[in-house]
């Protein structure tokens, strides 16, 4: 028996990076997995890898900001696998640069994915989980959602909003007695393509992309994490091992939020 055997999981932004690692970890532990993304080629490749390894996975094209398309996506997951037990609201983007250089359009574009997309995940997945008799909803925040981050003010604001959206949705579910848990996950610096894709607001005067290996040197444990470290935390929150845990935040950051380390 795997840790999530018999469960059905849905992961947004599951084509690559942390989302793909979550999909692989959940599938390896027995869940049927549906992933959605904008990047169809990477999404199909991730699903092919899971199925080749003996898992059960499907890919669905989705823009998480598209409210009208959400019901069809959730219906497709339930039509394929019969129910929905686990949802990971993972899709996210980062816009890097001084806040005062950021256009309102960039600020809103980032919020559309990082907050609206997470809200829509909850809005459309929770009813399906209620039909299944309960479930676990995991929202991907960041250490940037716990403390201020120069050059990532809009990103930080969006991830801070995710943290309290998770707690508030956890209270609504607990109050409804629907057996659905909602928690947020806060990665530190993880080696994924997001660092190659960070966009710089016009006039920011900063260069993108950034190197996570370089950034990882400032992490107390001295290195960045691989996506599997985050997937292991998501797996725990998705599984019944965490059945009494709701409204909390799981920080996986190599010590970044705990303090700083002096090195010679
Ligand atoms: N990499 C890190 O260091 C780090 C740290 C903290 C938090 N996070 C968060 O983890 C999550 C995953 O990030 P990642 O590092 O794996 O990034 P990534 O860029 O490798 O993966 C993100 C995925 O989301 C998809 N996506 C983007 N916009 C979308 C949209 N509108 N609709 C559907 N899919 C969309 C992308 O195509 C991509 O496949 C994000 O929410 C990110 O903010 C990452």
Tab-separated table of C-alpha atoms and ligand atoms in Angstrom:
chain	number	residue	atom	x	y	z
A	1	UNK	CA	0.000	0.000	0.000
A	2	UNK	CA	1.305	3.440	-0.923
A	3	UNK	CA	0.783	6.490	1.260
A	4	UNK	CA	-2.004	7.779	-1.015
A	5	UNK	CA	-3.261	4.543	-2.570
A	6	UNK	CA	-6.804	4.785	-3.896
A	7	UNK	CA	-6.795	8.589	-3.909
A	8	UNK	CA	-7.154	10.923	-6.899
A	9	UNK	CA	-4.941	14.012	-7.063
A	10	UNK	CA	-5.066	17.129	-9.247
A	11	UNK	CA	-2.031	19.422	-9.552
A	12	UNK	CA	-1.994	22.782	-11.311
A	13	UNK	CA	1.246	23.818	-12.981
A	14	UNK	CA	2.155	20.139	-12.903
A	15	UNK	CA	4.135	20.023	-16.146
A	16	UNK	CA	7.473	21.006	-14.644
A	17	UNK	CA	9.411	21.904	-11.527
A	18	UNK	CA	7.753	21.458	-8.133
A	19	UNK	CA	4.369	20.517	-9.632
A	20	UNK	CA	5.850	17.700	-11.721
A	21	UNK	CA	7.777	16.423	-8.681
A	22	UNK	CA	4.528	16.430	-6.666
A	23	UNK	CA	2.744	14.513	-9.439
A	24	UNK	CA	5.519	11.908	-9.565
A	25	UNK	CA	5.649	11.509	-5.775
A	26	UNK	CA	1.871	11.146	-5.433
A	27	UNK	CA	1.705	8.683	-8.346
A	28	UNK	CA	4.589	6.632	-6.932
A	29	UNK	CA	2.653	6.363	-3.653
A	30	UNK	CA	-0.472	5.049	-5.355
A	31	UNK	CA	-2.596	8.074	-6.353
A	32	UNK	CA	-4.144	8.512	-9.782
A	33	UNK	CA	-2.889	11.911	-10.893
A	34	UNK	CA	-4.221	14.634	-13.182
A	35	UNK	CA	-1.960	17.553	-13.974
A	36	UNK	CA	-2.804	20.779	-15.753
A	37	UNK	CA	-0.566	23.431	-17.261
A	38	UNK	CA	-0.126	25.892	-20.126
A	39	UNK	CA	2.977	24.026	-21.320
A	40	UNK	CA	1.440	21.101	-23.211
A	41	UNK	CA	4.717	19.526	-24.374
A	42	UNK	CA	6.168	19.406	-20.855
A	43	UNK	CA	2.818	18.276	-19.412
A	44	UNK	CA	2.532	15.376	-21.848
A	45	UNK	CA	6.159	14.406	-21.132
A	46	UNK	CA	5.567	14.390	-17.357
A	47	UNK	CA	2.454	12.239	-17.763
A	48	UNK	CA	4.304	9.855	-20.096
A	49	UNK	CA	7.088	9.473	-17.510
A	50	UNK	CA	4.583	8.710	-14.729
A	51	UNK	CA	2.694	6.176	-16.842
A	52	UNK	CA	5.945	4.543	-18.014
A	53	UNK	CA	6.906	4.106	-14.352
A	54	UNK	CA	3.657	2.218	-13.706
A	55	UNK	CA	1.572	5.135	-12.446
A	56	UNK	CA	-1.771	6.480	-13.674
A	57	UNK	CA	-1.734	10.040	-14.975
A	58	UNK	CA	-3.469	12.380	-17.427
A	59	UNK	CA	-2.611	15.839	-18.704
A	60	UNK	CA	-5.142	18.646	-19.188
A	61	UNK	CA	-4.439	22.007	-20.817
A	62	UNK	CA	-5.482	24.805	-18.447
A	63	UNK	CA	-4.862	28.447	-17.700
A	64	UNK	CA	-5.596	28.635	-13.956
A	65	UNK	CA	-6.725	32.256	-14.327
A	66	UNK	CA	-9.572	31.280	-16.675
A	67	UNK	CA	-12.642	31.071	-14.423
A	68	UNK	CA	-14.972	29.856	-17.196
A	69	UNK	CA	-12.773	26.865	-18.062
A	70	UNK	CA	-12.432	25.577	-14.485
A	71	UNK	CA	-15.665	23.519	-14.236
A	72	UNK	CA	-14.736	21.566	-17.379
A	73	UNK	CA	-11.252	20.789	-16.037
A	74	UNK	CA	-12.548	19.426	-12.721
A	75	UNK	CA	-15.279	17.482	-14.546
A	76	UNK	CA	-12.608	15.915	-16.783
A	77	UNK	CA	-10.608	14.761	-13.747
A	78	UNK	CA	-13.682	13.227	-12.100
A	79	UNK	CA	-14.843	11.689	-15.400
A	80	UNK	CA	-11.469	9.976	-15.828
A	81	UNK	CA	-10.755	8.841	-12.268
A	82	UNK	CA	-14.207	8.874	-10.603
A	83	UNK	CA	-13.584	11.424	-7.809
A	84	UNK	CA	-11.189	14.027	-6.411
A	85	UNK	CA	-9.401	13.694	-3.047
A	86	UNK	CA	-6.285	15.865	-3.312
A	87	UNK	CA	-5.695	19.221	-5.014
A	88	UNK	CA	-2.365	21.034	-5.179
A	89	UNK	CA	-2.713	24.703	-6.188
A	90	UNK	CA	0.849	24.982	-7.438
A	91	UNK	CA	0.921	27.086	-10.631
A	92	UNK	CA	2.784	30.340	-10.048
A	93	UNK	CA	4.958	32.978	-11.693
A	94	UNK	CA	7.499	35.516	-10.425
A	95	UNK	CA	8.072	39.099	-11.522
A	96	UNK	CA	11.402	40.419	-10.260
A	97	UNK	CA	12.488	44.025	-9.729
A	98	UNK	CA	11.924	47.137	-7.616
A	99	UNK	CA	8.275	47.591	-6.649
A	100	UNK	CA	8.274	51.186	-7.838
A	101	UNK	CA	9.264	50.051	-11.337
A	102	UNK	CA	6.489	47.516	-11.556
A	103	UNK	CA	3.539	48.360	-13.759
A	104	UNK	CA	0.050	47.770	-12.431
A	105	UNK	CA	-0.425	45.364	-15.345
A	106	UNK	CA	2.532	43.226	-14.172
A	107	UNK	CA	1.337	43.366	-10.551
A	108	UNK	CA	-2.119	42.189	-11.640
A	109	UNK	CA	-0.746	39.549	-14.046
A	110	UNK	CA	1.237	38.009	-11.184
A	111	UNK	CA	-1.738	38.133	-8.804
A	112	UNK	CA	-3.967	36.579	-11.465
A	113	UNK	CA	-1.871	33.393	-11.433
A	114	UNK	CA	-0.593	33.384	-7.841
A	115	UNK	CA	-3.777	34.369	-5.962
A	116	UNK	CA	-6.727	34.206	-8.351
A	117	UNK	CA	-5.546	30.822	-9.647
A	118	UNK	CA	-5.270	29.445	-6.108
A	119	UNK	CA	-8.681	30.852	-5.154
A	120	UNK	CA	-10.217	29.245	-8.259
A	121	UNK	CA	-8.555	25.927	-7.407
A	122	UNK	CA	-10.300	26.028	-4.023
A	123	UNK	CA	-13.601	27.256	-5.458
A	124	UNK	CA	-13.884	24.438	-7.997
A	125	UNK	CA	-12.034	21.566	-6.288
A	126	UNK	CA	-13.638	21.752	-2.831
A	127	UNK	CA	-17.151	20.889	-4.119
A	128	UNK	CA	-15.723	17.840	-5.904
A	129	UNK	CA	-13.850	16.802	-2.738
A	130	UNK	CA	-17.041	17.204	-0.719
A	131	UNK	CA	-18.699	14.718	-3.067
A	132	UNK	CA	-15.804	12.329	-2.335
A	133	UNK	CA	-16.409	12.689	1.414
A	134	UNK	CA	-13.361	14.814	2.193
A	135	UNK	CA	-9.873	15.605	1.010
A	136	UNK	CA	-6.709	17.662	1.236
A	137	UNK	CA	-6.135	20.982	-0.515
A	138	UNK	CA	-2.535	22.199	-0.586
A	139	UNK	CA	-1.698	25.757	-1.622
A	140	UNK	CA	1.833	26.571	-2.811
A	141	UNK	CA	3.065	29.718	-1.114
A	142	UNK	CA	6.741	30.559	-0.487
A	143	UNK	CA	9.127	31.835	2.179
A	144	UNK	CA	8.373	35.082	0.343
A	145	UNK	CA	4.864	34.745	1.758
A	146	UNK	CA	6.238	34.776	5.313
A	147	UNK	CA	8.672	37.685	5.233
A	148	UNK	CA	9.492	40.684	3.089
A	149	UNK	CA	11.537	40.161	-0.065
A	150	UNK	CA	13.183	43.116	-1.769
A	151	UNK	CA	12.755	42.955	-5.573
A	152	UNK	CA	9.880	40.517	-5.134
A	153	UNK	CA	7.329	42.801	-3.441
A	154	UNK	CA	4.426	41.842	-5.695
A	155	UNK	CA	5.361	38.157	-5.550
A	156	UNK	CA	5.677	38.352	-1.758
A	157	UNK	CA	2.284	40.050	-1.479
A	158	UNK	CA	0.676	37.362	-3.629
A	159	UNK	CA	2.252	34.537	-1.617
A	160	UNK	CA	1.320	36.156	1.701
A	161	UNK	CA	-2.256	36.253	0.445
A	162	UNK	CA	-2.068	32.533	-0.361
A	163	UNK	CA	-1.019	31.811	3.240
A	164	UNK	CA	-4.108	33.453	4.723
A	165	UNK	CA	-6.397	32.176	1.981
A	166	UNK	CA	-5.344	28.673	3.061
A	167	UNK	CA	-6.061	29.380	6.725
A	168	UNK	CA	-9.421	30.979	5.951
A	169	UNK	CA	-10.503	28.168	3.630
A	170	UNK	CA	-9.376	25.687	6.315
A	171	UNK	CA	-11.720	27.409	8.784
A	172	UNK	CA	-14.614	27.349	6.312
A	173	UNK	CA	-14.108	23.648	5.668
A	174	UNK	CA	-13.681	22.823	9.360
A	175	UNK	CA	-16.823	24.811	10.134
A	176	UNK	CA	-18.703	22.944	7.446
A	177	UNK	CA	-17.489	19.625	8.883
A	178	UNK	CA	-16.704	18.436	5.367
A	179	UNK	CA	-13.514	16.502	6.250
A	180	UNK	CA	-11.429	18.715	3.948
A	181	UNK	CA	-8.075	20.023	5.192
A	182	UNK	CA	-6.378	23.087	3.717
A	183	UNK	CA	-2.709	23.914	4.284
A	184	UNK	CA	0.000	26.036	2.684
A	185	UNK	CA	3.530	24.978	1.730
A	186	UNK	CA	6.420	27.451	1.814
A	187	UNK	CA	9.458	26.472	-0.272
A	188	UNK	CA	12.739	28.352	0.029
A	189	UNK	CA	15.043	28.303	-3.003
A	190	UNK	CA	14.312	25.357	-5.244
A	191	UNK	CA	16.128	24.427	-8.443
A	192	UNK	CA	13.423	24.825	-11.110
A	193	UNK	CA	12.922	26.744	-14.335
A	194	UNK	CA	11.074	29.546	-12.511
A	195	UNK	CA	14.462	31.229	-12.024
A	196	UNK	CA	15.046	31.180	-15.784
A	197	UNK	CA	11.603	32.669	-16.399
A	198	UNK	CA	11.496	35.493	-13.847
A	199	UNK	CA	10.434	38.547	-15.746
A	200	UNK	CA	11.769	41.992	-14.979
A	201	UNK	CA	9.392	44.964	-15.022
A	202	UNK	CA	10.201	47.473	-17.736
A	203	UNK	CA	12.781	49.956	-16.458
A	204	UNK	CA	13.799	47.695	-13.547
A	205	UNK	CA	17.403	47.762	-14.697
A	206	UNK	CA	17.977	44.200	-13.471
A	207	UNK	CA	18.999	41.136	-15.348
A	208	UNK	CA	16.954	37.950	-15.450
A	209	UNK	CA	17.323	34.950	-15.367
A	210	UNK	CA	18.817	34.159	-11.961
A	211	UNK	CA	20.912	31.200	-10.787
A	212	UNK	CA	19.323	29.172	-7.952
A	213	UNK	CA	22.682	27.505	-7.171
A	214	UNK	CA	24.167	30.934	-6.515
A	215	UNK	CA	21.147	32.017	-4.453
A	216	UNK	CA	21.336	28.754	-2.509
A	217	UNK	CA	24.723	29.695	-1.044
A	218	UNK	CA	22.875	32.112	1.253
A	219	UNK	CA	20.582	29.365	2.580
A	220	UNK	CA	21.641	28.182	6.088
A	221	UNK	CA	22.202	24.611	4.854
A	222	UNK	CA	24.377	26.077	2.091
A	223	UNK	CA	22.529	24.880	-0.994
A	224	UNK	CA	19.181	25.136	-2.788
A	225	UNK	CA	16.664	22.271	-2.700
A	226	UNK	CA	15.608	19.925	-5.461
A	227	UNK	CA	11.841	19.849	-6.188
A	228	UNK	CA	11.489	16.411	-4.559
A	229	UNK	CA	12.047	18.021	-1.125
A	230	UNK	CA	8.856	20.024	-1.615
A	231	UNK	CA	7.022	17.038	-3.121
A	232	UNK	CA	7.797	15.016	0.037
A	233	UNK	CA	6.066	17.670	2.156
A	234	UNK	CA	3.105	17.801	-0.216
A	235	UNK	CA	2.848	14.005	-0.078
A	236	UNK	CA	2.656	14.159	3.733
A	237	UNK	CA	-0.074	16.819	3.665
A	238	UNK	CA	-1.963	14.845	1.004
A	239	UNK	CA	-1.828	11.597	2.938
A	240	UNK	CA	-3.867	10.446	5.923
A	241	UNK	CA	-0.695	10.695	8.045
A	242	UNK	CA	-1.549	14.421	8.349
A	243	UNK	CA	-5.260	13.887	8.985
A	244	UNK	CA	-5.346	16.207	12.048
A	245	UNK	CA	-3.370	18.976	10.311
A	246	UNK	CA	-5.340	21.865	8.829
A	247	UNK	CA	-4.854	25.612	8.527
A	248	UNK	CA	-1.133	25.307	9.085
A	249	UNK	CA	1.957	26.102	7.035
A	250	UNK	CA	4.737	23.713	6.136
A	251	UNK	CA	8.039	25.538	5.644
A	252	UNK	CA	10.640	23.665	3.579
A	253	UNK	CA	13.488	26.134	3.264
A	254	UNK	CA	16.795	24.735	4.564
A	255	UNK	CA	16.544	27.092	7.551
A	256	UNK	CA	16.007	30.380	5.657
A	257	UNK	CA	13.229	31.613	7.937
A	258	UNK	CA	14.855	30.319	11.138
A	259	UNK	CA	17.867	32.615	11.095
A	260	UNK	CA	21.277	33.033	9.506
A	261	UNK	CA	24.522	31.088	9.661
A	262	UNK	CA	27.996	32.601	9.877
A	263	UNK	CA	30.463	30.969	7.496
A	264	UNK	CA	34.199	31.421	7.243
B	1	LIG	N1	11.390	27.479	-7.383
B	1	LIG	C1	11.401	28.120	-6.208
B	1	LIG	O1	12.472	28.470	-5.689
B	1	LIG	C2	10.111	28.425	-5.498
B	1	LIG	C3	10.184	28.925	-4.196
B	1	LIG	C4	9.025	29.202	-3.499
B	1	LIG	C5	7.788	28.974	-4.098
B	1	LIG	N2	7.730	28.485	-5.377
B	1	LIG	C6	6.404	28.292	-5.948
B	1	LIG	O2	6.254	26.954	-6.356
B	1	LIG	C7	5.319	26.876	-7.440
B	1	LIG	C8	5.930	26.098	-8.585
B	1	LIG	O3	7.058	26.824	-9.041
B	1	LIG	P1	8.276	26.159	-9.817
B	1	LIG	O4	9.497	26.681	-9.194
B	1	LIG	O5	8.079	24.710	-9.988
B	1	LIG	O6	8.126	26.919	-11.222
B	1	LIG	P2	8.104	26.381	-12.728
B	1	LIG	O7	8.088	27.605	-13.560
B	1	LIG	O8	9.170	25.377	-12.940
B	1	LIG	O9	6.695	25.646	-12.791
B	1	LIG	C9	5.498	26.363	-12.719
B	1	LIG	C10	4.520	25.751	-13.698
B	1	LIG	O10	3.306	26.532	-13.653
B	1	LIG	C11	2.853	26.704	-14.978
B	1	LIG	N3	2.009	27.879	-15.075
B	1	LIG	C12	2.386	29.191	-15.022
B	1	LIG	N4	1.330	29.975	-15.212
B	1	LIG	C13	0.244	29.152	-15.374
B	1	LIG	C14	-1.139	29.380	-15.608
B	1	LIG	N5	-1.630	30.620	-15.731
B	1	LIG	N6	-1.956	28.310	-15.715
B	1	LIG	C15	-1.457	27.045	-15.607
B	1	LIG	N7	-0.152	26.784	-15.403
B	1	LIG	C16	0.680	27.827	-15.294
B	1	LIG	C17	4.117	26.818	-15.809
B	1	LIG	O11	3.880	26.549	-17.181
B	1	LIG	C18	5.022	25.795	-15.140
B	1	LIG	O12	4.933	24.517	-15.734
B	1	LIG	C19	4.972	28.330	-7.789
B	1	LIG	O13	3.755	28.686	-7.165
B	1	LIG	C20	6.129	29.113	-7.191
B	1	LIG	O14	5.778	30.448	-6.897
B	1	LIG	C21	8.856	28.213	-6.080
